[in-house]
Short mmCIF file of C-alpha atoms and ligand atoms in Angstrom, two decimals:
data_model
loop_
_atom_site.label_atom_id
_atom_site.label_comp_id
_atom_site.label_asym_id
_atom_site.label_seq_id
_atom_site.Cartn_x
_atom_site.Cartn_y
_atom_site.Cartn_z
CA MET M 1 -155.30 60.90 -0.12
CA THR M 2 -151.74 60.98 -1.52
CA ARG M 3 -150.89 57.73 -3.19
CA LYS M 4 -147.54 56.34 -2.08
CA ILE M 5 -145.50 54.63 -4.78
CA VAL M 6 -142.31 52.55 -4.49
CA VAL M 7 -140.02 52.96 -7.50
CA THR M 8 -137.32 50.29 -7.69
CA GLY M 9 -134.41 51.44 -9.85
CA GLY M 10 -135.77 54.95 -9.35
CA ALA M 11 -132.33 56.59 -9.56
CA GLY M 12 -131.71 55.24 -13.06
CA TYR M 13 -132.37 56.75 -16.47
CA ILE M 14 -136.01 55.64 -16.83
CA GLY M 15 -136.56 55.63 -13.06
CA SER M 16 -135.53 59.24 -12.48
CA HIS M 17 -137.97 60.43 -15.14
CA VAL M 18 -140.75 58.19 -13.75
CA CYS M 19 -140.15 59.50 -10.19
CA LEU M 20 -140.34 63.10 -11.36
CA GLU M 21 -143.64 62.54 -13.19
CA LEU M 22 -145.06 60.66 -10.19
CA VAL M 23 -144.24 63.49 -7.77
CA GLN M 24 -145.60 66.04 -10.23
CA SER M 25 -148.82 63.98 -10.45
CA GLY M 26 -149.21 64.45 -6.68
CA ARG M 27 -147.86 61.14 -5.44
CA ASP M 28 -145.25 60.40 -2.75
CA VAL M 29 -142.28 58.33 -3.96
CA LEU M 30 -139.89 55.92 -2.25
CA ILE M 31 -136.86 55.12 -4.40
CA ILE M 32 -135.14 51.76 -3.82
CA ASP M 33 -131.87 51.56 -5.75
CA ASP M 34 -128.42 49.98 -5.28
CA PHE M 35 -126.68 52.44 -7.63
CA SER M 36 -125.21 49.60 -9.68
CA ASN M 37 -126.33 51.50 -12.78
CA ALA M 38 -127.29 54.88 -11.30
CA HIS M 39 -125.73 57.82 -9.45
CA PRO M 40 -126.73 59.28 -6.03
CA GLU M 41 -126.69 62.74 -7.63
CA ALA M 42 -129.74 61.73 -9.68
CA VAL M 43 -131.78 61.45 -6.46
CA ASN M 44 -130.75 64.98 -5.48
CA ARG M 45 -131.72 66.33 -8.88
CA ILE M 46 -135.11 64.60 -8.87
CA GLY M 47 -135.85 66.30 -5.55
CA ALA M 48 -134.67 69.67 -6.84
CA LEU M 49 -136.81 69.42 -9.99
CA ALA M 50 -139.81 68.12 -8.04
CA GLY M 51 -139.50 70.84 -5.42
CA ARG M 52 -139.45 68.35 -2.60
CA LYS M 53 -137.25 65.48 -1.37
CA VAL M 54 -138.11 61.94 -2.37
CA ASP M 55 -137.76 59.15 0.19
CA PHE M 56 -134.88 56.78 -0.53
CA LEU M 57 -133.51 53.36 0.48
CA ARG M 58 -130.17 52.13 -0.85
CA ALA M 59 -130.70 48.37 -1.26
CA ASP M 60 -130.05 45.49 -3.63
CA LEU M 61 -133.39 43.72 -4.13
CA ALA M 62 -131.56 40.62 -5.37
CA ASP M 63 -129.65 40.22 -2.09
CA HIS M 64 -131.60 37.84 0.17
CA GLY M 65 -129.87 39.37 3.19
CA GLN M 66 -131.61 42.69 2.44
CA ARG M 67 -135.13 41.31 1.86
CA GLN M 68 -136.37 42.07 5.37
CA ALA M 69 -135.00 45.63 5.32
CA VAL M 70 -136.77 46.22 2.01
CA ALA M 71 -140.05 44.80 3.31
CA ASP M 72 -139.80 46.84 6.53
CA LYS M 73 -139.13 50.08 4.65
CA ILE M 74 -142.00 49.51 2.20
CA LYS M 75 -144.40 48.83 5.09
CA GLU M 76 -143.15 51.86 7.06
CA PHE M 77 -143.55 54.01 3.92
CA GLY M 78 -147.18 52.88 3.65
CA ALA M 79 -146.92 51.93 -0.01
CA ASP M 80 -150.05 51.77 -2.16
CA GLY M 81 -148.28 50.53 -5.30
CA ALA M 82 -144.94 50.01 -7.00
CA VAL M 83 -143.16 50.64 -10.29
CA HIS M 84 -140.53 47.95 -10.80
CA LEU M 85 -137.58 49.09 -12.91
CA ALA M 86 -134.59 47.64 -11.02
CA GLY M 87 -132.68 45.03 -12.98
CA LEU M 88 -129.73 44.26 -15.24
CA LYS M 89 -130.37 45.40 -18.80
CA ALA M 90 -127.43 44.75 -21.12
CA VAL M 91 -128.40 42.31 -23.85
CA GLY M 92 -124.85 41.24 -24.72
CA GLU M 93 -123.84 40.88 -21.06
CA SER M 94 -126.88 38.67 -20.46
CA VAL M 95 -125.66 36.23 -23.13
CA ALA M 96 -122.29 35.98 -21.36
CA GLN M 97 -123.72 35.86 -17.80
CA PRO M 98 -127.17 34.19 -18.01
CA ALA M 99 -127.29 32.78 -14.45
CA ARG M 100 -126.50 36.21 -12.99
CA TYR M 101 -129.26 37.81 -15.09
CA TYR M 102 -131.86 35.24 -14.00
CA ARG M 103 -130.78 35.44 -10.34
CA VAL M 104 -130.77 39.24 -10.21
CA ASN M 105 -133.74 40.14 -12.39
CA ILE M 106 -136.13 37.40 -11.28
CA GLY M 107 -134.92 37.49 -7.66
CA SER M 108 -135.52 41.25 -7.48
CA ALA M 109 -139.04 40.89 -8.82
CA LEU M 110 -139.90 38.15 -6.30
CA THR M 111 -138.52 40.19 -3.41
CA LEU M 112 -140.72 43.11 -4.45
CA VAL M 113 -143.84 40.94 -4.82
CA ASP M 114 -143.32 39.52 -1.32
CA ALA M 115 -142.73 42.94 0.21
CA MET M 116 -145.77 44.50 -1.50
CA GLU M 117 -147.92 41.52 -0.46
CA ALA M 118 -146.78 41.97 3.16
CA ALA M 119 -147.63 45.67 2.99
CA GLY M 120 -151.06 44.94 1.52
CA ALA M 121 -150.16 47.00 -1.59
CA LYS M 122 -151.05 44.68 -4.44
CA SER M 123 -150.38 46.91 -7.45
CA ILE M 124 -147.28 46.68 -9.64
CA VAL M 125 -146.37 48.43 -12.90
CA PHE M 126 -143.52 46.44 -14.44
CA SER M 127 -140.82 47.64 -16.83
CA SER M 128 -141.03 45.07 -19.59
CA SER M 129 -139.67 45.47 -23.10
CA ALA M 130 -140.44 45.08 -26.78
CA THR M 131 -137.56 42.64 -26.79
CA VAL M 132 -140.09 40.02 -25.63
CA TYR M 133 -141.47 40.02 -29.19
CA GLY M 134 -138.19 38.94 -30.77
CA ASP M 135 -138.46 38.85 -34.54
CA LEU M 136 -141.73 36.91 -34.52
CA ASN M 137 -144.34 39.41 -35.60
CA GLN M 138 -145.37 41.65 -38.46
CA ASN M 139 -145.11 45.38 -37.75
CA PRO M 140 -146.82 47.22 -36.16
CA VAL M 141 -146.65 44.79 -33.22
CA THR M 142 -149.70 44.33 -30.98
CA GLU M 143 -149.82 42.95 -27.42
CA THR M 144 -151.38 39.74 -28.76
CA GLY M 145 -148.27 39.19 -30.88
CA ARG M 146 -146.16 36.10 -30.41
CA THR M 147 -143.53 36.39 -27.71
CA GLY M 148 -140.16 34.69 -27.64
CA ALA M 149 -137.11 36.61 -26.55
CA THR M 150 -133.80 35.89 -28.25
CA ASN M 151 -131.50 36.48 -25.24
CA PRO M 152 -131.44 35.91 -21.46
CA TYR M 153 -132.14 39.61 -20.72
CA GLY M 154 -135.30 39.47 -22.85
CA ARG M 155 -136.28 36.12 -21.32
CA THR M 156 -136.07 37.60 -17.80
CA LYS M 157 -138.55 40.25 -18.92
CA LEU M 158 -140.89 37.61 -20.34
CA TYR M 159 -140.60 35.36 -17.29
CA ILE M 160 -141.28 38.22 -14.87
CA GLU M 161 -144.39 39.14 -16.90
CA GLU M 162 -145.56 35.52 -16.52
CA ILE M 163 -144.73 35.48 -12.78
CA LEU M 164 -146.79 38.63 -12.23
CA LYS M 165 -149.66 37.18 -14.29
CA ASP M 166 -149.59 34.05 -12.11
CA VAL M 167 -149.55 36.15 -8.92
CA ALA M 168 -152.58 38.10 -10.16
CA ALA M 169 -154.36 34.88 -11.19
CA ALA M 170 -153.81 33.36 -7.74
CA ASP M 171 -155.13 36.40 -5.87
CA GLY M 172 -157.73 38.58 -7.57
CA SER M 173 -156.84 41.55 -5.38
CA TRP M 174 -153.60 42.03 -7.36
CA GLY M 175 -153.39 44.53 -10.22
CA VAL M 176 -150.47 44.33 -12.69
CA VAL M 177 -149.60 46.32 -15.80
CA ASN M 178 -146.66 44.98 -17.82
CA LEU M 179 -145.43 47.94 -19.86
CA ARG M 180 -143.55 46.83 -22.98
CA TYR M 181 -141.16 49.68 -23.70
CA PHE M 182 -140.00 50.22 -27.23
CA ASN M 183 -136.87 52.39 -27.40
CA PRO M 184 -136.72 55.12 -24.72
CA VAL M 185 -134.46 58.06 -25.59
CA GLY M 186 -134.16 61.77 -24.77
CA ALA M 187 -134.19 63.52 -21.37
CA HIS M 188 -136.19 65.94 -19.24
CA HIS M 189 -136.20 69.37 -20.95
CA SER M 190 -134.26 70.87 -17.99
CA GLY M 191 -131.14 68.93 -18.97
CA ARG M 192 -130.66 68.02 -15.28
CA ILE M 193 -131.48 64.29 -15.51
CA GLY M 194 -130.68 61.90 -18.33
CA GLU M 195 -129.04 58.73 -19.53
CA ASP M 196 -125.62 58.12 -17.98
CA PRO M 197 -124.33 54.66 -18.99
CA ASN M 198 -121.65 53.14 -16.77
CA ASP M 199 -119.18 52.37 -19.52
CA ILE M 200 -119.34 52.05 -23.32
CA PRO M 201 -123.03 52.61 -24.21
CA ASN M 202 -124.78 49.57 -25.65
CA ASN M 203 -127.63 51.62 -27.02
CA LEU M 204 -127.70 53.87 -30.07
CA PHE M 205 -128.73 57.26 -28.67
CA PRO M 206 -126.31 57.50 -25.74
CA PHE M 207 -123.52 56.45 -28.10
CA ILE M 208 -124.49 59.08 -30.69
CA ALA M 209 -124.69 61.70 -27.89
CA GLN M 210 -121.19 60.79 -26.67
CA VAL M 211 -119.83 61.11 -30.22
CA ALA M 212 -121.53 64.51 -30.56
CA VAL M 213 -120.03 65.76 -27.29
CA GLY M 214 -116.59 64.44 -28.18
CA ARG M 215 -116.31 61.55 -25.72
CA ARG M 216 -116.26 58.96 -28.59
CA ASP M 217 -114.61 59.27 -31.98
CA GLU M 218 -117.22 57.68 -34.21
CA LEU M 219 -120.38 55.58 -34.25
CA SER M 220 -120.37 52.02 -35.56
CA VAL M 221 -123.54 51.43 -37.56
CA PHE M 222 -124.32 47.75 -36.98
CA GLY M 223 -125.20 46.72 -40.52
CA ASN M 224 -126.59 48.58 -43.52
CA ASP M 225 -127.81 45.52 -45.39
CA TYR M 226 -131.11 44.99 -43.57
CA PRO M 227 -134.38 44.88 -45.58
CA THR M 228 -135.31 48.40 -44.46
CA ARG M 229 -135.68 51.72 -46.31
CA ASP M 230 -131.99 52.60 -45.97
CA GLY M 231 -130.58 49.23 -44.93
CA THR M 232 -130.03 50.15 -41.28
CA GLY M 233 -132.03 48.96 -38.25
CA VAL M 234 -135.41 50.58 -37.62
CA ARG M 235 -136.76 51.09 -34.09
CA ASP M 236 -139.71 52.82 -32.43
CA TYR M 237 -137.96 55.57 -30.45
CA ILE M 238 -140.07 57.11 -27.70
CA HIS M 239 -139.25 60.17 -25.56
CA VAL M 240 -138.44 59.10 -22.00
CA VAL M 241 -140.84 61.73 -20.62
CA ASP M 242 -143.69 60.29 -22.72
CA LEU M 243 -142.65 56.88 -21.39
CA ALA M 244 -142.68 58.17 -17.81
CA LYS M 245 -146.18 59.59 -18.29
CA GLY M 246 -147.22 56.12 -19.45
CA HIS M 247 -146.34 54.84 -15.96
CA VAL M 248 -148.53 57.52 -14.35
CA ALA M 249 -151.37 56.47 -16.67
CA ALA M 250 -150.84 52.81 -15.71
CA LEU M 251 -151.01 53.65 -11.98
CA ASP M 252 -154.13 55.77 -12.59
CA TYR M 253 -155.66 52.71 -14.29
CA LEU M 254 -154.84 50.46 -11.29
CA GLU M 255 -155.93 53.06 -8.73
CA LYS M 256 -159.37 53.11 -10.37
CA GLY M 257 -159.70 49.55 -9.07
CA ASN M 258 -158.73 47.61 -12.21
CA ARG M 259 -157.27 44.25 -11.19
CA GLY M 260 -155.71 41.29 -12.93
CA ALA M 261 -152.65 41.47 -15.21
CA THR M 262 -152.38 43.09 -18.61
CA ALA M 263 -149.60 43.96 -21.09
CA VAL M 264 -149.43 47.33 -22.83
CA ASN M 265 -147.02 48.58 -25.53
CA LEU M 266 -145.40 51.95 -24.90
CA GLY M 267 -144.32 53.09 -28.34
CA ALA M 268 -145.07 55.81 -30.85
CA GLY M 269 -146.26 53.47 -33.61
CA ARG M 270 -143.61 54.40 -36.18
CA GLY M 271 -139.94 53.63 -36.67
CA TYR M 272 -136.77 55.50 -37.49
CA SER M 273 -133.60 53.97 -38.95
CA VAL M 274 -130.13 54.36 -37.47
CA LEU M 275 -129.15 56.80 -40.23
CA GLU M 276 -132.37 58.80 -39.72
CA ALA M 277 -131.58 59.01 -35.99
CA VAL M 278 -128.04 60.19 -36.77
CA ALA M 279 -129.41 62.88 -39.11
CA ALA M 280 -131.93 64.04 -36.50
CA PHE M 281 -129.25 64.25 -33.82
CA LYS M 282 -127.01 66.25 -36.14
CA ARG M 283 -129.88 68.71 -36.69
CA ALA M 284 -130.46 69.04 -32.94
CA SER M 285 -126.81 69.30 -31.86
CA ASN M 286 -125.34 71.02 -34.90
CA ARG M 287 -122.43 68.63 -34.37
CA ASP M 288 -120.96 66.17 -36.85
CA ILE M 289 -121.57 62.50 -36.03
CA PRO M 290 -118.83 60.51 -37.80
CA TYR M 291 -119.77 56.87 -38.38
CA GLU M 292 -118.51 53.74 -40.06
CA ILE M 293 -120.55 50.80 -41.30
CA ALA M 294 -119.81 47.75 -39.12
CA PRO M 295 -121.07 44.15 -39.22
CA ARG M 296 -124.56 43.38 -37.95
CA ARG M 297 -124.86 42.88 -34.16
CA ASP M 298 -125.93 39.38 -33.06
CA GLY M 299 -129.55 39.25 -31.94
CA ASP M 300 -130.65 42.45 -33.65
CA VAL M 301 -133.92 42.46 -35.54
CA ALA M 302 -134.21 44.50 -38.76
CA GLU M 303 -137.28 46.50 -37.86
CA ILE M 304 -139.77 46.66 -34.99
CA TYR M 305 -142.34 49.27 -34.05
CA ALA M 306 -145.46 49.29 -31.90
CA ASP M 307 -149.17 49.29 -32.48
CA PRO M 308 -150.01 51.80 -29.68
CA THR M 309 -153.81 51.33 -29.88
CA ARG M 310 -154.20 49.46 -26.58
CA ALA M 311 -152.30 52.10 -24.59
CA LYS M 312 -154.67 54.72 -25.96
CA GLU M 313 -157.82 52.69 -25.34
CA LEU M 314 -156.92 51.24 -21.93
CA LEU M 315 -154.75 53.98 -20.40
CA GLY M 316 -155.73 57.03 -22.42
CA TRP M 317 -152.04 57.43 -23.22
CA SER M 318 -150.13 58.16 -26.42
CA THR M 319 -146.82 59.78 -27.27
CA GLU M 320 -146.65 63.54 -27.76
CA LYS M 321 -142.99 64.26 -28.52
CA THR M 322 -141.20 64.04 -31.86
CA ILE M 323 -137.81 62.60 -32.83
CA ASP M 324 -136.52 66.18 -32.94
CA ASP M 325 -137.73 66.76 -29.33
CA MET M 326 -135.95 63.54 -28.32
CA CYS M 327 -132.68 64.62 -29.93
CA ALA M 328 -132.84 68.21 -28.66
CA ASP M 329 -133.54 67.09 -25.08
CA HIS M 330 -130.95 64.30 -25.20
CA TRP M 331 -128.38 66.75 -26.53
CA ARG M 332 -129.19 69.38 -23.83
CA TRP M 333 -128.59 66.75 -21.13
CA GLN M 334 -125.36 65.48 -22.74
CA SER M 335 -123.92 68.91 -23.53
CA GLN M 336 -124.71 70.23 -20.05
CA ASN M 337 -123.35 67.04 -18.45
CA PRO M 338 -120.54 65.85 -20.75
CA ASN M 339 -119.46 63.29 -18.12
CA GLY M 340 -122.94 62.48 -16.86
CA TYR M 341 -123.62 62.77 -13.14
CA ALA M 342 -119.97 62.26 -12.28
CA GLY M 343 -119.37 65.84 -13.33
CA ASP M 344 -115.95 67.19 -14.30
C1 WQD Z 1 -131.06 50.39 -31.77
C2 WQD Z 1 -130.57 50.28 -33.20
C3 WQD Z 1 -128.81 48.67 -33.51
C4 WQD Z 1 -125.83 50.84 -31.11
C5 WQD Z 1 -132.24 47.13 -26.72
C6 WQD Z 1 -132.99 46.11 -25.90
C7 WQD Z 1 -134.26 46.72 -25.35
C8 WQD Z 1 -133.91 47.89 -24.51
C9 WQD Z 1 -133.16 48.91 -25.39
C10 WQD Z 1 -132.58 48.05 -22.51
C11 WQD Z 1 -130.32 48.85 -33.65
C12 WQD Z 1 -128.31 50.08 -33.80
C13 WQD Z 1 -127.00 50.46 -31.74
C14 WQD Z 1 -124.69 51.19 -31.88
C15 WQD Z 1 -125.94 50.78 -33.88
N1 WQD Z 1 -133.19 47.40 -23.39
N2 WQD Z 1 -127.05 50.43 -33.11
N3 WQD Z 1 -124.79 51.15 -33.25
O1 WQD Z 1 -131.27 46.82 -29.54
O2 WQD Z 1 -133.43 48.02 -30.23
O3 WQD Z 1 -133.04 47.48 -27.83
O4 WQD Z 1 -131.98 48.27 -25.94
O5 WQD Z 1 -132.64 49.21 -22.30
O6 WQD Z 1 -134.93 45.76 -24.54
O7 WQD Z 1 -133.36 45.02 -26.73
O8 WQD Z 1 -131.68 49.26 -28.92
O9 WQD Z 1 -130.25 51.25 -29.00
O10 WQD Z 1 -129.15 48.97 -28.74
O11 WQD Z 1 -130.17 49.63 -30.95
O12 WQD Z 1 -126.00 50.74 -35.11
O13 WQD Z 1 -123.58 51.55 -31.34
O14 WQD Z 1 -129.30 50.94 -33.31
O15 WQD Z 1 -128.28 47.73 -34.44
O16 WQD Z 1 -130.68 48.73 -35.03
P1 WQD Z 1 -132.33 47.82 -29.24
P2 WQD Z 1 -130.24 49.80 -29.34
#
C-alpha cells in the first residue's frame, strides 16, 4: 500500500529535496506551500525529476481562514503521515519580529496537528534545528544535551518540539520524530533544484555560491577571533540529500509502528570552519571567493557539531556525502541557475 505523505513547505529548499526522496522511496506526496519562501517552478522540477506529478495545495497554514481548506485537502488526499517544514526561518528577522515568528511558526504547527488528527493520520516528522542547543553543550552534541535557544526563531523550534511531545503524551496513537538539523547545504546532483533565498542570503553557503557566480562582490566572514582552529565559526555541514534521506528513515521508523515522540540529530558528526568551507567551494567551483573579515554576528556560537549515534541506532541513518560533494552539487545548482528559479 502506497504511503501518502503531506509535506508542508515542500516547495522550499529542504522540502523539494525531501519530496523527491519520498517519491523515489515509493510514497505519494501532497505539497502544502504558500510560496512565501519558495517558487512554483520548484514543484514542476520535483515532478520532472520524480517522473510523476506531485499533488499540491497553495495555502498558508498560519492563516486561520485557510484551516478548513487544509484539513479538507489532507483528508481527501488520504494522508498517512506528514513532514512539517513550513515556517519562517531567518534568525535575525525573528529577533526584530518575534510575535510574527511565534504566530506563524507555532500557528502552522497547530493547524497541521489538527488536520492530521481529523484525518486519523497521527504521524509527524518535524523540521527542528540544532539551534535549540544554543551554546550550552560540549561538542559533539547529543540529543540529551541541554536546550535553550538564543533567539525567537530557535525558540519556536523548541516550543513546537514540546507541543508535539505533549500531543504524543496525551494520545499514545501519535508518533513524532523531531529532527534536529545541523547545517544543510548542497543540492540534488542534477542541478535542477536547490537553495534560492528570497533576498540577501543569511546563511554561509548560499552567500558563498552567489559570490562565486558573480551575484555578490565578496563574503563577510563574521569574526575570525573565535576559539576554533582558524578563528572562524565551525559548523556541522550536511548534504541536503543526506538530510532528505533522514526524513525517509524517520517515516520508515514511524510506519513500523513506533509511537511516542523522540528527537534525533541529523548531522555528520564533524565540523568545518568558515575558511575551510570557502576553500572547499573554491576547489569545487574553480572560482575565486573574495572575503573580508567582519565583526562577529550576534547570536552566533563558536563551534557546534553533532553526535550522530542516535540517528544510526534508531533510524539506521548516517551521512554519506563529503564537503566536496556538498560544494560541487551546490555549485552545479548555482551555476546552472544563476538567478535561482526566477531564471534569466
Ligand atoms: C554558518 C557560519 C556564521 C554567513 C542558522 C540557524 C539554523 C539554520 C541554519 C535555518 C557561522 C558564518 C554566515 C555569512 C559568515 N536555520 N557566516 N558569513 O548560523 O550555523 O545556522 O542557519 O535554516 O537553525 O541557526 O548557519 O550559515 O548562517 O552560519 O561568516 O555571510 O558561517 O558566523 O559561523 P548557522 P549560517
